[in-house]
């Protein structure tokens, strides 16, 4: 079995002979399943961590550590399996990894699937385990380490503790250089909420910034969901120095890749949410720049609001030329599909200091071979001295087949081999249709009118109640107008949506009031 499985989308033999350095490569390292979860650049080597299954039984999920050069060639790797038979897991992907300042190795955050215990793992420079520390807590259902930063006499490790009432609270613990816990503190943003820890980084003398968010706990009706993002500072003892929190809404679901701007402000990626009538949430990637007082300076939507759940950036890094590079996942319909009507593309976007998009690209690891939709995620990125960008992530088939680690390298203009403007895929444009509903509120009759480019086919109007139950289904005529007899429908709030050839289009809220 080959140790490396790789495919390239745009390379030919001639391109290799000409020394093209940009690439798209997928890796299995001879394993039956593998994902990359974080990536660092040390000197001229990519250091990647992840999860993988071994080739032989018992098929326990282990911790992966690999070194790869900037041409995408694997230099070395190791896979660590728990001797007690547990599966290693991460709190989420991306999963933070740091190189310790004394140069002796790396710290990796993990957990065991069969327990609620969060772990910190110390690896030496070649990826061998030096120590693994567990931090049990009998009062919680699950502990999740999310981020780590080094302090002069140890490390600060932040994450979430999930309680038996499904509430999640932020926590921070300090460990010494050998991984022994010194203290632990809790930071509950709000009662009866799920707090999410995003990242922690140092900004000044004895000041560390924590980015976080809150969301609804389990079993809260989707109509009541609202999220906030919170940024606050602590000292090395964990004492809070200041904090800021956004107003509850669906305009900022979370916070990713928080960065300080040159003028003391803040820049980060988030996503806005919008619910369909059945409670399904659409997401739209957003980039926000705030001043030092957290007033919005720029707020840019980075994509349209498709039905895709996967429309977001997972990380943002500063660019040496100014501005930022974001990586994530982008849902798009496929133009003239051969197999799947949509894919989740690996997404890279370059943003300038004003928040404008300079270029954006969507890529698939395997553009032609899957007979089903595929999911591609980019979660980590580094910038080389040349300005080239390397992004790490993973490929997940929406069907049978293994996960694979993915690396994508583009030049500073976002080009792979033969650069194309803006994007390497054509984004599917849904028909532009104007919708009129009258009267609204209504009594016994509601009129719907559609104008624009309405294609011929099985076009329908659906009306549902607040519980998602179908109340009415009407065929859309050739002229795009129809009337719903609502005389026998109880007063209340309803949601309508149009289906054009089976594909959902825009909709809205309708009130019946008698």
Coordinates of C-alpha atoms in Angstrom, one line a residue:
X1 CA 0.0 0.0 0.0
X2 CA 1.4 3.4 -0.9
X3 CA 2.1 5.6 2.1
X4 CA 0.8 8.7 0.3
X5 CA -2.4 9.1 -1.8
X6 CA -2.5 12.4 -3.6
X7 CA -4.5 13.8 -6.5
X8 CA -4.0 17.2 -8.1
X9 CA -6.8 19.1 -9.8
X10 CA -5.0 21.3 -12.3
X11 CA -1.6 19.8 -12.7
X12 CA -0.3 18.1 -15.8
X13 CA 3.1 16.4 -16.3
X14 CA 4.2 19.5 -18.1
X15 CA 3.3 21.7 -15.1
X16 CA 5.4 19.5 -12.8
X17 CA 8.3 19.7 -15.2
X18 CA 8.1 23.5 -15.2
X19 CA 8.3 23.5 -11.5
X20 CA 4.9 24.8 -10.5
X21 CA 4.8 24.9 -6.7
X22 CA 1.0 25.5 -6.2
X23 CA -1.1 22.4 -5.7
X24 CA -4.1 20.7 -4.3
X25 CA -3.3 17.4 -2.6
X26 CA -5.2 14.8 -0.6
X27 CA -3.5 12.5 1.9
X28 CA -4.4 9.2 3.5
X29 CA -0.9 8.1 4.6
X30 CA -2.0 4.5 4.0
X31 CA -4.7 4.8 6.7
X32 CA -8.4 3.8 6.2
X33 CA -9.5 7.3 7.4
X34 CA -7.7 10.5 8.2
X35 CA -8.4 14.2 8.8
X36 CA -6.1 17.2 9.4
X37 CA -7.1 19.4 12.3
X38 CA -4.5 22.1 12.7
X39 CA -1.3 23.3 11.0
X40 CA 1.7 25.4 12.0
X41 CA 4.6 26.6 9.9
X42 CA 8.0 26.1 11.5
X43 CA 10.9 27.4 9.4
X44 CA 10.2 25.8 6.0
X45 CA 8.2 22.8 7.3
X46 CA 4.5 22.4 7.8
X47 CA 3.6 20.7 11.1
X48 CA 0.2 19.1 10.9
X49 CA -1.9 17.3 13.6
X50 CA -5.0 15.3 13.1
X51 CA -6.9 12.0 13.7
X52 CA -6.5 8.7 11.8
X53 CA -7.3 5.1 12.1
X54 CA -4.5 2.4 11.9
X55 CA -4.4 -0.1 9.0
X56 CA -4.8 -3.1 11.3
X57 CA -7.2 -4.0 14.2
X58 CA -8.1 -2.8 16.7
X59 CA -9.3 0.2 14.7
X60 CA -8.9 2.8 17.4
X61 CA -8.9 6.5 16.4
X62 CA -5.4 7.9 17.1
X63 CA -3.6 11.2 17.2
X64 CA -1.7 12.0 14.1
X65 CA 1.4 14.2 13.8
X66 CA 3.0 14.8 10.4
X67 CA 5.7 17.0 8.9
X68 CA 5.2 18.1 5.3
X69 CA 7.4 20.4 3.1
X70 CA 5.9 23.4 1.4
X71 CA 5.7 21.4 -1.9
X72 CA 3.3 19.0 -0.2
X73 CA 5.7 16.1 0.3
X74 CA 5.4 14.1 3.5
X75 CA 8.6 14.1 5.4
X76 CA 7.6 12.0 8.4
X77 CA 4.5 11.1 10.5
X78 CA 3.5 9.2 13.6
X79 CA 0.2 7.9 14.9
X80 CA -0.4 7.5 18.6
X81 CA -3.0 5.0 19.9
X82 CA -4.4 4.9 23.4
X83 CA -3.1 1.7 25.2
X84 CA -6.3 1.4 27.2
X85 CA -8.4 1.0 24.0
X86 CA -10.1 4.5 23.9
X87 CA -10.6 6.6 20.8
X88 CA -8.8 9.9 20.8
X89 CA -11.0 12.8 19.7
X90 CA -10.9 16.6 19.4
X91 CA -13.4 19.1 20.9
X92 CA -13.9 20.3 17.3
X93 CA -12.0 21.0 14.2
X94 CA -9.9 23.1 14.0
X95 CA -8.2 21.9 17.1
X96 CA -5.4 24.2 18.4
X97 CA -1.8 23.1 18.6
X98 CA 1.2 25.2 19.6
X99 CA 5.0 24.9 19.5
X100 CA 6.5 25.6 22.9
X101 CA 8.8 28.6 23.1
X102 CA 11.8 26.6 24.4
X103 CA 11.8 24.6 21.2
X104 CA 11.4 21.2 22.8
X105 CA 8.2 20.2 21.0
X106 CA 4.5 20.8 20.7
X107 CA 1.4 20.8 22.8
X108 CA -1.8 19.3 21.4
X109 CA -5.3 19.4 22.9
X110 CA -7.4 16.2 22.8
X111 CA -10.0 14.1 24.7
X112 CA -11.1 10.5 25.0
X113 CA -14.4 9.6 23.3
X114 CA -15.3 7.1 26.0
X115 CA -14.8 9.5 28.9
X116 CA -15.6 13.1 29.7
X117 CA -11.9 13.9 30.4
X118 CA -10.0 16.6 28.5
X119 CA -6.4 15.9 27.7
X120 CA -3.2 17.9 27.0
X121 CA -0.5 16.0 25.0
X122 CA 3.2 16.9 24.9
X123 CA 5.0 15.8 21.7
X124 CA 8.7 16.2 21.1
X125 CA 10.0 17.7 17.8
X126 CA 9.7 14.4 16.0
X127 CA 6.2 13.7 17.2
X128 CA 6.9 11.2 19.9
X129 CA 4.8 11.4 23.1
X130 CA 6.6 12.9 26.1
X131 CA 3.5 13.0 28.4
X132 CA -0.3 12.9 28.4
X133 CA -2.2 14.6 31.2
X134 CA -5.9 14.0 32.0
X135 CA -8.1 16.4 33.9
X136 CA -11.2 14.6 35.3
X137 CA -14.2 16.5 36.6
X138 CA -17.0 14.5 38.2
X139 CA -19.4 17.4 38.1
X140 CA -19.6 17.7 34.3
X141 CA -20.8 15.6 31.4
X142 CA -18.1 16.6 29.0
X143 CA -15.0 18.8 29.2
X144 CA -13.6 20.2 25.9
X145 CA -10.2 21.9 25.6
X146 CA -10.4 24.4 22.8
X147 CA -7.3 26.7 22.8
X148 CA -3.9 27.1 24.5
X149 CA -1.4 29.9 25.0
X150 CA 2.0 29.9 26.7
X151 CA 2.7 32.1 29.7
X152 CA 6.1 32.6 31.4
X153 CA 5.7 29.8 33.9
X154 CA 3.3 27.4 32.1
X155 CA 0.3 27.4 29.8
X156 CA -3.3 28.7 29.9
X157 CA -5.8 26.2 28.5
X158 CA -9.3 27.3 27.7
X159 CA -12.5 25.4 26.8
X160 CA -16.0 24.5 27.8
X161 CA -17.5 22.4 30.5
X162 CA -21.0 20.9 29.7
X163 CA -23.3 20.4 32.6
X164 CA -26.1 17.9 33.2
X165 CA -28.7 20.5 32.2
X166 CA -27.0 20.9 28.8
X167 CA -25.6 24.3 29.8
X168 CA -22.1 25.0 28.8
X169 CA -19.7 27.3 30.7
X170 CA -16.3 28.7 29.7
X171 CA -13.4 27.6 31.8
X172 CA -9.7 28.4 31.9
X173 CA -7.0 26.3 33.7
X174 CA -3.4 27.0 34.2
X175 CA -0.9 24.1 33.9
X176 CA 2.8 24.1 34.5
X177 CA 5.5 23.1 32.0
X178 CA 4.9 19.4 32.9
X179 CA 1.1 19.6 32.4
X180 CA 0.2 19.7 36.1
X181 CA -2.9 21.8 36.9
X182 CA -2.2 24.8 39.1
X183 CA -5.7 26.5 39.1
X184 CA -9.0 26.5 37.2
X185 CA -11.6 29.3 36.8
X186 CA -15.1 29.4 35.3
X187 CA -16.5 32.2 33.2
X188 CA -20.2 31.8 32.7
X189 CA -21.4 34.4 30.1
X190 CA -25.1 33.8 30.7
X191 CA -27.3 31.5 32.7
X192 CA -29.1 28.7 30.8
X193 CA -27.0 29.2 27.7
X194 CA -24.3 27.2 25.9
X195 CA -21.1 29.2 26.0
X196 CA -18.5 28.4 23.4
X197 CA -14.8 29.1 23.8
X198 CA -13.1 30.1 20.6
X199 CA -9.5 31.2 21.1
X200 CA -7.0 32.9 23.5
X201 CA -4.0 34.9 22.5
X202 CA -1.6 37.5 24.1
X203 CA -1.9 41.1 23.1
X204 CA 0.2 43.0 25.6
X205 CA 2.1 42.8 28.9
X206 CA 0.1 40.5 31.2
X207 CA -3.0 40.7 28.9
X208 CA -4.6 37.8 27.1
X209 CA -7.7 38.1 24.9
X210 CA -10.4 35.4 24.9
X211 CA -13.0 35.2 22.0
X212 CA -16.2 33.4 22.7
X213 CA -19.9 33.2 21.9
X214 CA -23.2 32.0 23.4
X215 CA -26.1 30.0 22.0
X216 CA -29.4 28.5 23.0
X217 CA -29.3 25.3 25.1
X218 CA -30.8 22.1 23.9
X219 CA -34.6 21.9 23.4
X220 CA -35.1 25.6 23.1
X221 CA -37.5 26.2 20.1
X222 CA -35.7 27.5 17.1
X223 CA -38.0 30.6 17.0
X224 CA -36.3 31.7 20.2
X225 CA -32.7 31.2 19.2
X226 CA -30.4 34.2 19.5
X227 CA -26.6 34.3 19.8
X228 CA -24.0 36.7 21.1
X229 CA -20.2 37.1 20.7
X230 CA -18.1 38.1 23.6
X231 CA -14.5 39.4 23.7
X232 CA -12.8 39.8 27.0
X233 CA -9.3 40.2 28.5
X234 CA -7.7 38.5 31.5
X235 CA -4.4 38.7 33.2
X236 CA -2.0 35.7 33.7
X237 CA -3.9 34.8 36.9
X238 CA -7.2 34.5 35.1
X239 CA -8.7 37.8 36.5
X240 CA -11.0 39.5 34.0
X241 CA -9.8 43.0 33.1
X242 CA -12.5 44.1 30.6
X243 CA -15.2 42.7 28.4
X244 CA -17.5 43.4 25.5
X245 CA -20.5 41.5 24.3
X246 CA -22.8 41.9 21.2
X247 CA -26.6 42.2 21.4
X248 CA -28.5 38.9 21.1
X249 CA -29.4 38.2 17.5
X250 CA -28.8 35.9 14.6
X251 CA -26.5 38.4 12.9
X252 CA -23.4 37.0 14.7
X253 CA -23.6 33.3 15.4
X254 CA -20.0 32.9 16.6
X255 CA -16.6 34.5 16.3
X256 CA -13.7 33.0 14.3
X257 CA -10.1 34.2 13.8
X258 CA -10.2 37.3 16.0
X259 CA -7.4 39.7 15.1
X260 CA -6.2 43.0 16.5
X261 CA -6.0 45.8 13.8
X262 CA -3.1 48.2 13.5
X263 CA -5.2 51.0 15.0
X264 CA -6.2 49.0 18.1
X265 CA -9.5 47.7 16.7
X266 CA -10.8 44.2 16.0
X267 CA -11.4 42.1 13.0
X268 CA -13.1 38.7 12.9
X269 CA -15.2 36.3 10.9
X270 CA -18.7 35.3 11.9
X271 CA -21.9 34.1 10.2
X272 CA -25.4 35.4 10.1
X273 CA -28.3 32.9 10.4
X274 CA -31.8 32.8 8.9
X275 CA -34.4 30.2 9.6
X276 CA -36.5 28.4 7.0
X277 CA -40.1 27.8 7.8
X278 CA -39.3 24.3 9.0
X279 CA -36.6 25.4 11.4
X280 CA -33.7 24.7 9.1
X281 CA -31.0 27.4 9.4
X282 CA -29.3 29.0 6.4
X283 CA -25.9 30.6 7.1
X284 CA -24.1 33.5 5.4
X285 CA -20.4 34.2 6.0
X286 CA -19.7 37.7 7.3
X287 CA -16.5 39.7 8.1
X288 CA -16.6 42.5 10.7
X289 CA -14.1 45.2 11.6
X290 CA -14.7 47.1 14.8
X291 CA -12.8 50.1 16.3
X292 CA -11.2 50.0 19.7
X293 CA -14.6 50.8 21.3
X294 CA -16.2 47.9 19.4
X295 CA -18.2 50.1 17.1
X296 CA -18.7 48.6 13.7
X297 CA -16.4 50.2 11.1
X298 CA -17.1 47.7 8.3
X299 CA -19.5 44.8 8.0
X300 CA -19.2 42.7 4.8
X301 CA -21.2 39.7 3.7
X302 CA -18.9 37.3 1.9
X303 CA -21.4 35.1 0.0
X304 CA -25.0 34.8 -0.8
X305 CA -27.5 33.2 1.6
X306 CA -27.9 29.7 0.1
X307 CA -29.7 26.9 1.7
X308 CA -26.3 25.5 2.6
X309 CA -25.6 24.9 6.3
X310 CA -21.9 25.1 5.5
X311 CA -21.3 28.7 4.6
X312 CA -18.6 30.1 6.9
X313 CA -15.0 30.8 7.6
X314 CA -13.3 28.7 10.2
X315 CA -10.2 30.8 10.6
X316 CA -8.6 34.2 9.6
X317 CA -4.9 35.0 9.6
X318 CA -3.2 38.4 9.0
X319 CA -1.4 38.9 5.7
X320 CA 2.0 40.3 5.5
X321 CA 0.8 42.6 2.6
X322 CA -2.0 43.9 4.9
X323 CA -5.5 42.7 5.4
X324 CA -6.4 39.1 6.0
X325 CA -6.8 35.6 4.6
X326 CA -9.8 33.6 5.6
X327 CA -10.4 29.8 5.1
X328 CA -13.6 27.8 5.5
X329 CA -16.3 26.0 3.7
X330 CA -18.7 27.3 1.0
X331 CA -22.0 25.7 -0.1
X332 CA -22.8 26.1 -3.8
X333 CA -25.1 24.6 -6.4
X334 CA -23.4 22.9 -9.2
X335 CA -23.9 24.2 -12.7
X336 CA -25.0 21.4 -15.1
X337 CA -24.3 18.7 -12.5
X338 CA -23.1 15.3 -13.6
X339 CA -23.7 13.6 -10.3
X340 CA -24.4 15.9 -7.3
X341 CA -26.5 19.1 -7.5
X342 CA -24.4 20.8 -4.8
X343 CA -21.1 20.6 -3.1
X344 CA -19.4 22.1 0.0
X345 CA -16.2 23.6 -1.5
X346 CA -12.9 24.3 0.2
X347 CA -13.0 28.1 0.4
X348 CA -10.1 30.7 0.5
X349 CA -10.8 34.4 0.5
X350 CA -8.4 37.4 0.6
X351 CA -9.7 40.5 2.4
X352 CA -8.1 43.9 2.4
X353 CA -7.8 46.4 5.3
X354 CA -11.2 48.0 4.4
X355 CA -13.0 44.6 4.5
X356 CA -13.3 44.3 0.7
X357 CA -12.8 40.9 -1.0
X358 CA -9.7 41.0 -3.2
X359 CA -10.2 37.4 -4.5
X360 CA -12.0 34.3 -3.5
X361 CA -11.8 30.7 -4.7
X362 CA -13.7 27.5 -4.3
X363 CA -12.0 24.1 -4.8
X364 CA -12.9 20.5 -4.8
X365 CA -10.2 17.8 -4.1
X366 CA -11.9 15.4 -6.5
X367 CA -13.9 17.4 -9.0
X368 CA -15.2 14.7 -11.3
X369 CA -15.0 11.3 -9.5
X370 CA -17.6 11.3 -6.7
X371 CA -21.1 10.0 -7.5
X372 CA -22.4 11.9 -4.6
X373 CA -22.0 15.3 -3.0
X374 CA -18.7 15.9 -1.1
X375 CA -17.8 18.2 1.8
X376 CA -14.5 20.0 1.8
X377 CA -13.3 22.1 4.8
X378 CA -10.3 24.4 5.3
X379 CA -9.6 25.3 8.8
X380 CA -6.0 26.4 9.1
X381 CA -3.7 28.6 6.9
X382 CA -0.1 29.9 6.8
X383 CA 1.5 32.5 4.6
X384 CA 5.0 31.9 3.2
X385 CA 7.6 34.7 2.8
X386 CA 6.7 34.7 -1.0
X387 CA 3.2 35.6 -0.1
X388 CA 1.9 32.1 -1.2
X389 CA -0.8 30.7 1.1
X390 CA -1.1 27.1 2.2
X391 CA -4.4 26.0 3.7
X392 CA -5.1 22.7 5.5
X393 CA -8.4 20.9 5.9
X394 CA -10.1 17.6 5.1
X395 CA -12.3 15.9 2.6
X396 CA -15.5 14.2 3.8
X397 CA -17.6 12.3 1.2
X398 CA -21.3 12.6 1.6
X399 CA -21.5 8.8 1.1
X400 CA -19.2 5.8 1.2
X401 CA -15.5 6.3 1.3
X402 CA -12.8 7.5 3.7
X403 CA -12.0 11.0 5.0
X404 CA -8.8 12.4 3.7
X405 CA -6.5 15.2 4.8
X406 CA -6.2 18.1 2.3
X407 CA -3.6 20.8 1.6
X408 CA -4.1 23.6 -0.9
X409 CA -1.4 26.0 -1.9
X410 CA -2.0 29.1 -4.0
X411 CA 0.1 32.1 -4.8
X412 CA -0.5 35.6 -3.4
X413 CA -3.0 36.4 -6.1
X414 CA -5.0 33.3 -5.3
X415 CA -3.8 31.4 -8.4
X416 CA -3.2 27.7 -8.7
X417 CA -1.6 27.1 -12.1
X418 CA -3.4 29.2 -14.7
X419 CA -5.1 31.8 -12.6
X420 CA -8.7 32.6 -13.1
X421 CA -10.4 35.7 -11.7
X422 CA -12.2 35.4 -8.4
X423 CA -13.1 31.8 -8.3
X424 CA -12.2 28.4 -9.8
X425 CA -15.9 27.4 -10.0
X426 CA -18.9 29.0 -11.5
X427 CA -21.4 29.8 -8.8
X428 CA -24.9 28.7 -9.5
X429 CA -27.3 31.6 -9.8
X430 CA -30.8 30.9 -8.7
X431 CA -33.6 32.5 -10.9
X432 CA -34.2 36.1 -10.0
X433 CA -37.8 36.2 -9.0
X434 CA -39.8 39.0 -7.3
X435 CA -42.5 37.9 -4.9
X436 CA -45.6 39.9 -3.8
X437 CA -48.0 38.7 -1.1
X438 CA -51.2 40.6 -0.4
X439 CA -52.9 41.2 1.9
X440 CA -50.6 40.4 4.8
X441 CA -52.1 40.2 7.5
X442 CA -54.8 38.4 5.6
X443 CA -58.3 37.1 6.4
X444 CA -59.9 34.5 4.2
X445 CA -57.9 34.9 1.0
X446 CA -54.2 35.4 0.2
X447 CA -52.8 36.4 -3.2
X448 CA -49.3 35.5 -4.4
X449 CA -47.7 37.0 -7.4
X450 CA -44.3 36.1 -8.9
X451 CA -42.6 38.1 -11.6
X452 CA -39.2 37.5 -13.3
X453 CA -37.5 34.6 -15.0
X454 CA -39.7 31.7 -13.9
X455 CA -38.6 28.5 -15.6
X456 CA -41.1 25.9 -16.8
X457 CA -41.5 22.9 -14.6
X458 CA -43.0 21.6 -11.4
X459 CA -43.2 24.9 -9.5
X460 CA -45.0 24.9 -6.2
X461 CA -45.9 27.1 -3.3
X462 CA -45.8 25.6 0.2
X463 CA -47.4 27.0 3.4
X464 CA -46.5 25.6 6.8
X465 CA -47.5 26.4 10.4
X466 CA -45.0 27.4 13.1
X467 CA -44.5 23.7 13.9
X468 CA -43.4 22.9 10.3
X469 CA -46.6 21.1 9.4
X470 CA -47.7 21.4 5.8
X471 CA -50.9 23.5 5.6
X472 CA -51.3 24.1 1.8
X473 CA -49.6 23.2 -1.4
X474 CA -50.4 25.2 -4.6
X475 CA -49.2 24.8 -8.1
X476 CA -47.7 27.9 -9.6
X477 CA -49.4 28.7 -12.9
X478 CA -47.8 29.9 -16.1
X479 CA -48.4 33.5 -15.2
X480 CA -46.9 33.2 -11.7
X481 CA -50.0 34.2 -9.8
X482 CA -52.2 32.1 -7.4
X483 CA -54.8 32.5 -4.6
X484 CA -54.9 30.6 -1.4
X485 CA -58.3 30.1 0.2
X486 CA -57.4 30.4 3.9
X487 CA -61.0 30.7 5.2
X488 CA -60.8 27.3 6.9
X489 CA -57.3 27.9 8.3
X490 CA -57.0 29.1 12.0
X491 CA -55.6 32.5 12.8
X492 CA -51.9 32.6 13.5
X493 CA -48.4 32.8 12.0
X494 CA -47.5 30.8 8.9
X495 CA -44.5 30.5 6.6
X496 CA -44.6 30.3 2.8
X497 CA -41.9 29.2 0.4
X498 CA -41.6 28.6 -3.3
X499 CA -40.1 25.6 -5.0
X500 CA -38.8 26.1 -8.5
X501 CA -38.3 22.7 -10.2
X502 CA -37.9 21.2 -6.7
X503 CA -35.3 23.7 -5.5
X504 CA -36.3 25.9 -2.6
X505 CA -36.4 29.7 -3.3
X506 CA -37.2 32.7 -1.1
X507 CA -40.1 32.7 1.2
X508 CA -41.5 34.7 4.1
X509 CA -43.9 35.0 7.0
X510 CA -47.6 35.3 6.6
X511 CA -50.2 36.3 9.3
X512 CA -53.8 35.2 9.3
X513 CA -55.9 37.4 11.5
X514 CA -59.7 37.2 11.7

